[in-house]
Each structure stands twice: as C-alpha cells, then as structure tokens.
Short mmCIF file of C-alpha atoms and ligand atoms in Angstrom, two decimals:
data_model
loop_
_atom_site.label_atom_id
_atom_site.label_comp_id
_atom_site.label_asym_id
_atom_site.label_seq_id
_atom_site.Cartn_x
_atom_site.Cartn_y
_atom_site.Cartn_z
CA UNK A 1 104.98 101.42 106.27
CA UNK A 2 101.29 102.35 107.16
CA UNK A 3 100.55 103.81 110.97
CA UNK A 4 98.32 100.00 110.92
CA UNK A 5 101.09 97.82 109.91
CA UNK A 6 103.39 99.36 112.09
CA UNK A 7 101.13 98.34 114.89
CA UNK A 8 100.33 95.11 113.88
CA UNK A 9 104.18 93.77 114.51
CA UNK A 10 103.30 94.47 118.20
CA UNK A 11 99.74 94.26 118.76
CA UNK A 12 96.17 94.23 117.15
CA UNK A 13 93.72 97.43 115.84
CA UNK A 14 90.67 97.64 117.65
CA UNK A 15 88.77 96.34 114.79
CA UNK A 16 90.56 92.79 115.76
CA UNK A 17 88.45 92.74 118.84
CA UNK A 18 85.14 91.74 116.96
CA UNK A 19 86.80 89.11 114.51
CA UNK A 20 83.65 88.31 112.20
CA UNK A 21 84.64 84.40 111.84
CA UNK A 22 85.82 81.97 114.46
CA UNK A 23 89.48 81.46 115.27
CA UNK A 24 91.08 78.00 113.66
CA UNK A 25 90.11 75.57 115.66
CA UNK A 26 93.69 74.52 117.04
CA UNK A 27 93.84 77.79 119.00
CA UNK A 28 92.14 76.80 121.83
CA UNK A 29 88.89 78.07 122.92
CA UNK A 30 89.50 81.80 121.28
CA UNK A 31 85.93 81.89 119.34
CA UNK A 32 84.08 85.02 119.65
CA UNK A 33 80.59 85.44 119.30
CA UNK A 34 79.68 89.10 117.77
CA UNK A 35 79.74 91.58 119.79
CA UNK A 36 79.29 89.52 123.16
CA UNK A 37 82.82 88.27 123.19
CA UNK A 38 81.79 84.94 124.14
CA UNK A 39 84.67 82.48 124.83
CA UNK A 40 85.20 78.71 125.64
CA UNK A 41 88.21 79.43 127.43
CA UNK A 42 87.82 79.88 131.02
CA UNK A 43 88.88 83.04 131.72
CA UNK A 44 89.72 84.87 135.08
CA UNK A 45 89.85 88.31 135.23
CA UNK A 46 91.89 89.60 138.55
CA UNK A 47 91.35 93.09 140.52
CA UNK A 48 93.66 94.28 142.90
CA UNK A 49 91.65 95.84 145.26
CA UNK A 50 92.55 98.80 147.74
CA UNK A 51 89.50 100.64 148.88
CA UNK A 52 87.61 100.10 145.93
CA UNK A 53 84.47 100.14 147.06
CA UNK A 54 82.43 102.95 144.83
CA UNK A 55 83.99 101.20 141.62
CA UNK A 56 83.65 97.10 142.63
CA UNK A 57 80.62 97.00 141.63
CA UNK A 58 79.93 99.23 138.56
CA UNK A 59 83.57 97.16 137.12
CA UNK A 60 82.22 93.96 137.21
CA UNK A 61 79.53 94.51 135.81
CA UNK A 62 81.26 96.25 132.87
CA UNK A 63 83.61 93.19 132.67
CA UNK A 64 80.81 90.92 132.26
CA UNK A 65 79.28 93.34 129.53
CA UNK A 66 82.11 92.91 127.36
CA UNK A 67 83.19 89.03 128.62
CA UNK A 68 79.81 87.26 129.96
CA UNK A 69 81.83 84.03 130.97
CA UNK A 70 84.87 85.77 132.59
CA UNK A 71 85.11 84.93 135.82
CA UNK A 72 86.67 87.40 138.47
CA UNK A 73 89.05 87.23 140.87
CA UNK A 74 88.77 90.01 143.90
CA UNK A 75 92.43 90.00 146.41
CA UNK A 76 91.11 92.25 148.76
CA UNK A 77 93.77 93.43 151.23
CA UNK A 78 91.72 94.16 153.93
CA UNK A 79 90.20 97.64 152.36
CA UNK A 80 89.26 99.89 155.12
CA UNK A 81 86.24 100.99 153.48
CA UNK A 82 84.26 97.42 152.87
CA UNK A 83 85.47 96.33 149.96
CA UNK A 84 86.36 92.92 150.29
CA UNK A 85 82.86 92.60 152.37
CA UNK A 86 81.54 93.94 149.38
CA UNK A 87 82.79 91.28 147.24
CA UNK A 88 81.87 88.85 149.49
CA UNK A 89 78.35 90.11 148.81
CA UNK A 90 78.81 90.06 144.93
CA UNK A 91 80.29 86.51 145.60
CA UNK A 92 77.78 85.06 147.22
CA UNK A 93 74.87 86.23 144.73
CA UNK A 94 77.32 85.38 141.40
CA UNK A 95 79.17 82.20 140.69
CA UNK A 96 81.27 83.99 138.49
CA UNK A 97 82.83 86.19 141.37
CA UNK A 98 85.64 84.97 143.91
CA UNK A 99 87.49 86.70 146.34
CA UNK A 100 90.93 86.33 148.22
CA UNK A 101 91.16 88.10 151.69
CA UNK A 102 95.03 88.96 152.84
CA UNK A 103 95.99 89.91 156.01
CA UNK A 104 96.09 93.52 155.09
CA UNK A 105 97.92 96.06 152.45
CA UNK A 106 100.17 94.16 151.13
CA UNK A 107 101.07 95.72 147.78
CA UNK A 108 99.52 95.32 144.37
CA UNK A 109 102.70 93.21 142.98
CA UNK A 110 102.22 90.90 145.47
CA UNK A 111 98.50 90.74 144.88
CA UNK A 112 98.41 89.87 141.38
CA UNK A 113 101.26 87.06 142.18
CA UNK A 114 98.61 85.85 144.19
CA UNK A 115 95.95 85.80 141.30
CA UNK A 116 98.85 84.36 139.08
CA UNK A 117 98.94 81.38 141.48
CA UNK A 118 95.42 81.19 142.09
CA UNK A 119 94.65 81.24 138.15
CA UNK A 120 97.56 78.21 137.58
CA UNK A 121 96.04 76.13 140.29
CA UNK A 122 92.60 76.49 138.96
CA UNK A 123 94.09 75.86 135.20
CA UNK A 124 92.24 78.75 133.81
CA UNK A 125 92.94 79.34 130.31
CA UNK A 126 93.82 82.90 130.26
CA UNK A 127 94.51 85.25 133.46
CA UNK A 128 93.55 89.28 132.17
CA UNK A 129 94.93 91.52 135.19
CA UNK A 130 92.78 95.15 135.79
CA UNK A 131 93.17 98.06 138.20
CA UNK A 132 89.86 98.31 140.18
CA UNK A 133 89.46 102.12 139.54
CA UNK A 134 88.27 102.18 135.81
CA UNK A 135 91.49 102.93 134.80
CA UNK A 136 92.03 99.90 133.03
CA UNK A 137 88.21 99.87 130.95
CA UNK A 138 86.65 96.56 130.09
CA UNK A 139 86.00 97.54 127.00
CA UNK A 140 89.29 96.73 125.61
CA UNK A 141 88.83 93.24 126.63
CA UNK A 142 87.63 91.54 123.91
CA UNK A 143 90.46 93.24 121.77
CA UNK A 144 93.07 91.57 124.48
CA UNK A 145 91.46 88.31 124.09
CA UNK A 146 91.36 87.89 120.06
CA UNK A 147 95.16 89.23 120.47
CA UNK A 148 95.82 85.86 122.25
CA UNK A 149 96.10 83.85 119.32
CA UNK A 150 99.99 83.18 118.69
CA UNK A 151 100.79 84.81 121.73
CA UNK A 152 101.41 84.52 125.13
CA UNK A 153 101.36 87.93 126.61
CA UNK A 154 99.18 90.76 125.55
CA UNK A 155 99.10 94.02 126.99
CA UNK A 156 96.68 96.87 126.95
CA UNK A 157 99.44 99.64 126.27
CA UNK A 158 99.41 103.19 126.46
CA UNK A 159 102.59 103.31 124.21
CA UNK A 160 101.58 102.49 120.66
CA UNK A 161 99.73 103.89 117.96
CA UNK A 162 95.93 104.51 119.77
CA UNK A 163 96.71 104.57 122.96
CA UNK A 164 97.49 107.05 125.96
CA UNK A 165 96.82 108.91 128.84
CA UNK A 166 94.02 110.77 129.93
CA UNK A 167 93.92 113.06 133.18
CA UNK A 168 97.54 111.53 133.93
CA UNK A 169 99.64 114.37 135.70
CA UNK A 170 102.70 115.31 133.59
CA UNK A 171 105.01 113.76 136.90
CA UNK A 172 103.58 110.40 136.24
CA UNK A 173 103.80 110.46 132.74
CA UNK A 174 107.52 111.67 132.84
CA UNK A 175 108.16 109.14 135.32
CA UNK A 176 106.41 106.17 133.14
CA UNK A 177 108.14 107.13 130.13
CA UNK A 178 111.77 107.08 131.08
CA UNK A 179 111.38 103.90 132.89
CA UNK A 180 109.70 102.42 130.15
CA UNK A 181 112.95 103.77 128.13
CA UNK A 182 115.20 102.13 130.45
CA UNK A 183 113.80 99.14 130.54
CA UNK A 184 113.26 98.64 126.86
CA UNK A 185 117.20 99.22 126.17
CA UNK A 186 118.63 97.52 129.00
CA UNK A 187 116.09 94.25 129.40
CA UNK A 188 115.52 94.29 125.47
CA UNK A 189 111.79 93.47 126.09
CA UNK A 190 110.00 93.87 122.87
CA UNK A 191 107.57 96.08 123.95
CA UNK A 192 106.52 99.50 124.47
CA UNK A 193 104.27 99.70 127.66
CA UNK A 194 106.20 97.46 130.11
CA UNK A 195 105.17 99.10 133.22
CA UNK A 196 101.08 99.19 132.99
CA UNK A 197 99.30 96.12 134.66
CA UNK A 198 96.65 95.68 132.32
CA UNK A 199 97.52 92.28 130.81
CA UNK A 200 96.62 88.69 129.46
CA UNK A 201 98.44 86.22 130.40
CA UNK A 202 98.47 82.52 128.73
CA UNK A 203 98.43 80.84 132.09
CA UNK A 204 100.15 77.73 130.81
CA UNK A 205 102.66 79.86 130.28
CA UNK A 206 103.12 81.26 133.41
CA UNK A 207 103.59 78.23 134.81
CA UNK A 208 106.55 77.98 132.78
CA UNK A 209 107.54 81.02 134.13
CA UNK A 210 110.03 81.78 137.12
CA UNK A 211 107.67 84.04 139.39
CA UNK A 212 109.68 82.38 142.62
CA UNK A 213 111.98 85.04 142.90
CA UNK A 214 110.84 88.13 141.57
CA UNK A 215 112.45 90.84 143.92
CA UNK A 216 109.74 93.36 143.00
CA UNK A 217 106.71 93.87 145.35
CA UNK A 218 105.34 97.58 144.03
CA UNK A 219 105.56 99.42 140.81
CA UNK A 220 108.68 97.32 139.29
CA UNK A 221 106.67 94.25 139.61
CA UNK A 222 105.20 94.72 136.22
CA UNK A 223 108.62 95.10 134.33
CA UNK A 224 110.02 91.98 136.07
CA UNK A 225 107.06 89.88 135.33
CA UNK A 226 107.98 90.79 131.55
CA UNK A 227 111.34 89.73 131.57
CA UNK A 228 110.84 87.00 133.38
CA UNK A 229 107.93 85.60 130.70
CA UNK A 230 110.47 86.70 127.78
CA UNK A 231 113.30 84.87 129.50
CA UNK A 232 110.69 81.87 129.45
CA UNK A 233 110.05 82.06 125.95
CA UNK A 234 106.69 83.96 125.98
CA UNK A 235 105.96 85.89 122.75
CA UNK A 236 104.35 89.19 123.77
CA UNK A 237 101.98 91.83 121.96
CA UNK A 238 100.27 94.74 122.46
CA UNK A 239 97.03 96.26 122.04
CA UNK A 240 96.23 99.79 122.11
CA UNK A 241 94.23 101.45 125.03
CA UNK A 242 93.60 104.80 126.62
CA UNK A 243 94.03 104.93 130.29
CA UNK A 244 91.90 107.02 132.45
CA UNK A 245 92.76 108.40 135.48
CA UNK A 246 90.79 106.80 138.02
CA UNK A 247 86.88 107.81 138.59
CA UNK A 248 86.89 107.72 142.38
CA UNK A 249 89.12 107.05 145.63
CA UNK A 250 92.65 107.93 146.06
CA UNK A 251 95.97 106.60 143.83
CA UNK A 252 98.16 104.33 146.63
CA UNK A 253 101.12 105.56 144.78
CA UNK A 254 104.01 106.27 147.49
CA UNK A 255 107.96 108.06 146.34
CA UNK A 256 109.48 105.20 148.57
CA UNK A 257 108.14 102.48 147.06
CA UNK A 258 108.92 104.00 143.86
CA UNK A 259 112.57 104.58 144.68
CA UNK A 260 112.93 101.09 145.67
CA UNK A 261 111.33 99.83 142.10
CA UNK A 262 113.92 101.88 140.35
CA UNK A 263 116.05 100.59 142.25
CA UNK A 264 114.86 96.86 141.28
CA UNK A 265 114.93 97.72 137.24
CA UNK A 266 118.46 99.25 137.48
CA UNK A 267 120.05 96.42 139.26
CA UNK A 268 117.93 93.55 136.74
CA UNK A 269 118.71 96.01 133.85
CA UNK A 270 121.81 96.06 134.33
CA UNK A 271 122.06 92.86 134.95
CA UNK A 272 120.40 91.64 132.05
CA UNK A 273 122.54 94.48 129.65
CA UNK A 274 126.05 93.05 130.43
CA UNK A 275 124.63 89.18 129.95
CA UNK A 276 124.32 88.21 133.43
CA UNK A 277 120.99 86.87 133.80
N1 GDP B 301 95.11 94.14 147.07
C1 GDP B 301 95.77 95.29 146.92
N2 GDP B 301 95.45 96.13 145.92
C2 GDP B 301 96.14 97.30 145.81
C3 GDP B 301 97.17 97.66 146.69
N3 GDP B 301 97.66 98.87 146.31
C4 GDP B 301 96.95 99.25 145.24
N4 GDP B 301 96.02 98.30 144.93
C5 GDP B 301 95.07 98.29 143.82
O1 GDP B 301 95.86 98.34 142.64
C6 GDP B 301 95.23 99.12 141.63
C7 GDP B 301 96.15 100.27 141.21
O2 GDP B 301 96.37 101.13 142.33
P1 GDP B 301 96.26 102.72 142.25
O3 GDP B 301 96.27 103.26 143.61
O4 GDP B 301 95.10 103.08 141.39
O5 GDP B 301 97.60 103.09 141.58
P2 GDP B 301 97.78 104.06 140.33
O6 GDP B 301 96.74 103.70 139.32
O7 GDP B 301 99.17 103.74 139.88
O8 GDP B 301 97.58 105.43 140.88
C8 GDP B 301 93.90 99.57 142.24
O9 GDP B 301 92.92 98.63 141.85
C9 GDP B 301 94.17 99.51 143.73
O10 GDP B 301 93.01 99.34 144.49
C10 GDP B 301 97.50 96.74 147.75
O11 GDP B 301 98.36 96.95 148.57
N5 GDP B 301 96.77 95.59 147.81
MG1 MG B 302 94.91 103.82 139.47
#
C-alpha cells in the first residue's frame, strides 16, 4: 500500500483542499471556488481565547484569506490583556465576527462547548474549532472543509502521514503520544490525533450528539468529544497538519488540570474497554 492510500482511509492529501470541480450536488453546500475556498455552507469558525491579543487580529484575517465567508466565533474569558475588547472592536467593524464574553477563565473545554451550542442554535452548517495562537494555521482550512464530504468529523492531525510538531517540547510530545495510545486502544476511536482541538464538526451532527454530560472541562475534553460523536454514529477523518508552537503569549497549560484529564480518559477508557458505556 502507497504512503497516499494509506492516508486516504483516514483523511485527505493536501492536494484535496483545492478540488478542481464542484462537489455532487447532494453534499450540501461543499463547492469550492479555486483557490478562494468559497463555500455555500455557513460556516463558523470558533477561537478560544485567553490573552490573545497580539494574534486576534493577524488570525482572522488569515482565516478569512483562506475561507472569505467563514464567520468567527470569539469566547473570550475575560482576557486580562484586552482581548475580548479587542474583538468587540473587530466585531463591530465586520459582520462576519461575533464574540461571547464569560465571566472569566473558565477553561478551553468548556469554551468550545459553548461555541458547539452557539453554532447548533444558529444552525450553521459546519463548526471548524482553532487555538487563537497560530498554532492551529488557517491554511489547512480549506483541506478540512473538502474532507467534509461523507464525513462528520474531520480533524487537522498531527498523527498521520504529513503532519507533526514543530517547536513542541519533547514533555508535551511524550505526554500527547501515550494518551493518544491509550485512548485509541481502550475507546477504539478510529483515529490517530484524538487529543488536538483543531476540528470540523458537521453541526447537525452534534446535535445528535450527547455533549450534556461530558465530565471533561480541560485537556480530556477533546478525547471525550470523540467518543461521544463515535458513540453517536459520526464517521470521522483526518487531515494532515503541522502544528506550530504558538507565535506569542504564554501556553495556559497547568500539571493539575492535566492529572485530572488523565484521570477522565482512564475512568471513560476503561469504561468503554470492558463494554460499559
Ligand atoms: N476562552 C478561553 N480560552 C482559553 C482558556 N485556556 C486556554 N484558552 C485558549 O485555548 C487555546 C489553547 O491554549 P494554549 O494555552 O495555547 O494551550 P496549548 O496550546 O496546549 O499550550 C488558546 O487559543 C488559548 O487562548 C480558557 O480558560 N478560556
Ligand atoms: Mg497553544
């Protein structure tokens, strides 16, 4: 089997991200335009923010080089450096742009829950989740997007053949790596990256799915979301993309927040290994 067919059983080449004819039409509103990526879907495109303020900016405008009719969805938690004021700002001068204010930090797996709800009430077509520190690059949208047809869940993975790490310390990547491991063999998710948050979701599928009782607020929130779309029937791909550390501010990342999200994965793992989901 060739390196390219072995990654088209989970997820498409980068060449897929420019198809040069328009989807059939009974996949809904996936035509793309050359290299403008245009869409009829309505798309929403959801940043976490923390403190984001030096990359808000500079992101969305990126996003809307790749995907001109994306909209985007800002849940600010209350960023001590402006950034939710900022988005106000960018709000107010761009339809396109919206913004959620919380209270204050309330976690990034709550956040994008919020965006998750926000995106089924507004029936958007397609929800893409990003981190707001150029981690997650908007050039790999359009590929996420054409990898929507006949599927449900596409994510932008680190894990398969074109994709990786760049500027990640070894910790992290140890760290990422085993639970991906774990999680693989003991929630049999058919995928390879189940812990990064850069992701498309079908929205009318999410609906479907049971984000009521997720027991995940940090880093396990990603792995949970993915079981719980596979236990609703979601058929999931993956496309490859090279994440960067961020560009500028500080990683939130905090060891007891991670314990507990180990903590999560074993007990759901478990769980779902002996049959008792
Ligand atoms: N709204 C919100 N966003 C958060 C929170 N924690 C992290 N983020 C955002 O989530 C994304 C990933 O966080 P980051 O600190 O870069 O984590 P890392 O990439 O794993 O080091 C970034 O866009 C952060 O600004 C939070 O408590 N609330
Ligand atoms: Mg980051």
């Amino acid at each position: 089997m060739s390196p390219l067919s072995k990654m088209d059983e989970t997820g498409t080449s980068p060449s897929a991200a420019l198809p040069s004819s328009p989807l059939p039409s009974g996949e809904k509103g996936l035509a793309m335009k050359g290299s403008e990526g245009l869409t009829s879907a309505r798309i929403l495109v959801s940043l976490a923010t923390y403190n984001e303020r030096d990359n808000l900016l500079p992101l969305i405008r990126e996003i809307h080089a790749f995907v001109p009719a994306a909209e985007v969805l800002v849940v600010d938690d209350k960023s001590p450096d402006g950034t939710g004021r900022l988005a106000d700002e960018l709000a107010a001068a761009d339809p396109r742009i919206h913004v959620l204010h919380r209270a204050g930090k309330l976690g990034l797996g709550t956040a994008i829950l919020a965006a998750m709800r926000y995106a089924i009430d507004k029936e958007y077509d397609f929800l893409i989740n990003m981190d707001a520190d150029f981690s997650h690059h908007p050039r790999y949208l359009p590929a996420m997007l054409a990898g929507m047809k006949g599927r449900d869940v596409m994510i932008g993975s680190r894990y398969i053949l074109g994709g990786g790490t760049v500027n990640w310390p070894l910790s992290r990547k140890a760290i990422s790596l085993s639970v991906n491991g774990m999680v693989r063999i003991l929630m049999r998710i058919p995928a390879h990256d189940c812990s990064g948050a850069y992701r498309c979701y079908r929205v009318a599928k999410l609906r479907r799915t049971d984000l009521d009782h997720l027991l995940s607020r940090g880093y396990s929130f990603q792995q949970e979301v993915l079981f719980r779309c596979r236990k609703a029937g979601c058929r999931i791909g993956e496309t490859p993309i090279i994440f960067e550390n961020r560009r500028a501010g500080a990683s939130k990342v905090n060891p007891k927040e991670m314990l507990r999200s180990i903590s999560v994965l074993l007990w759901l793992g478990i769980h779902a290994f002996c049959g008792w989901e």
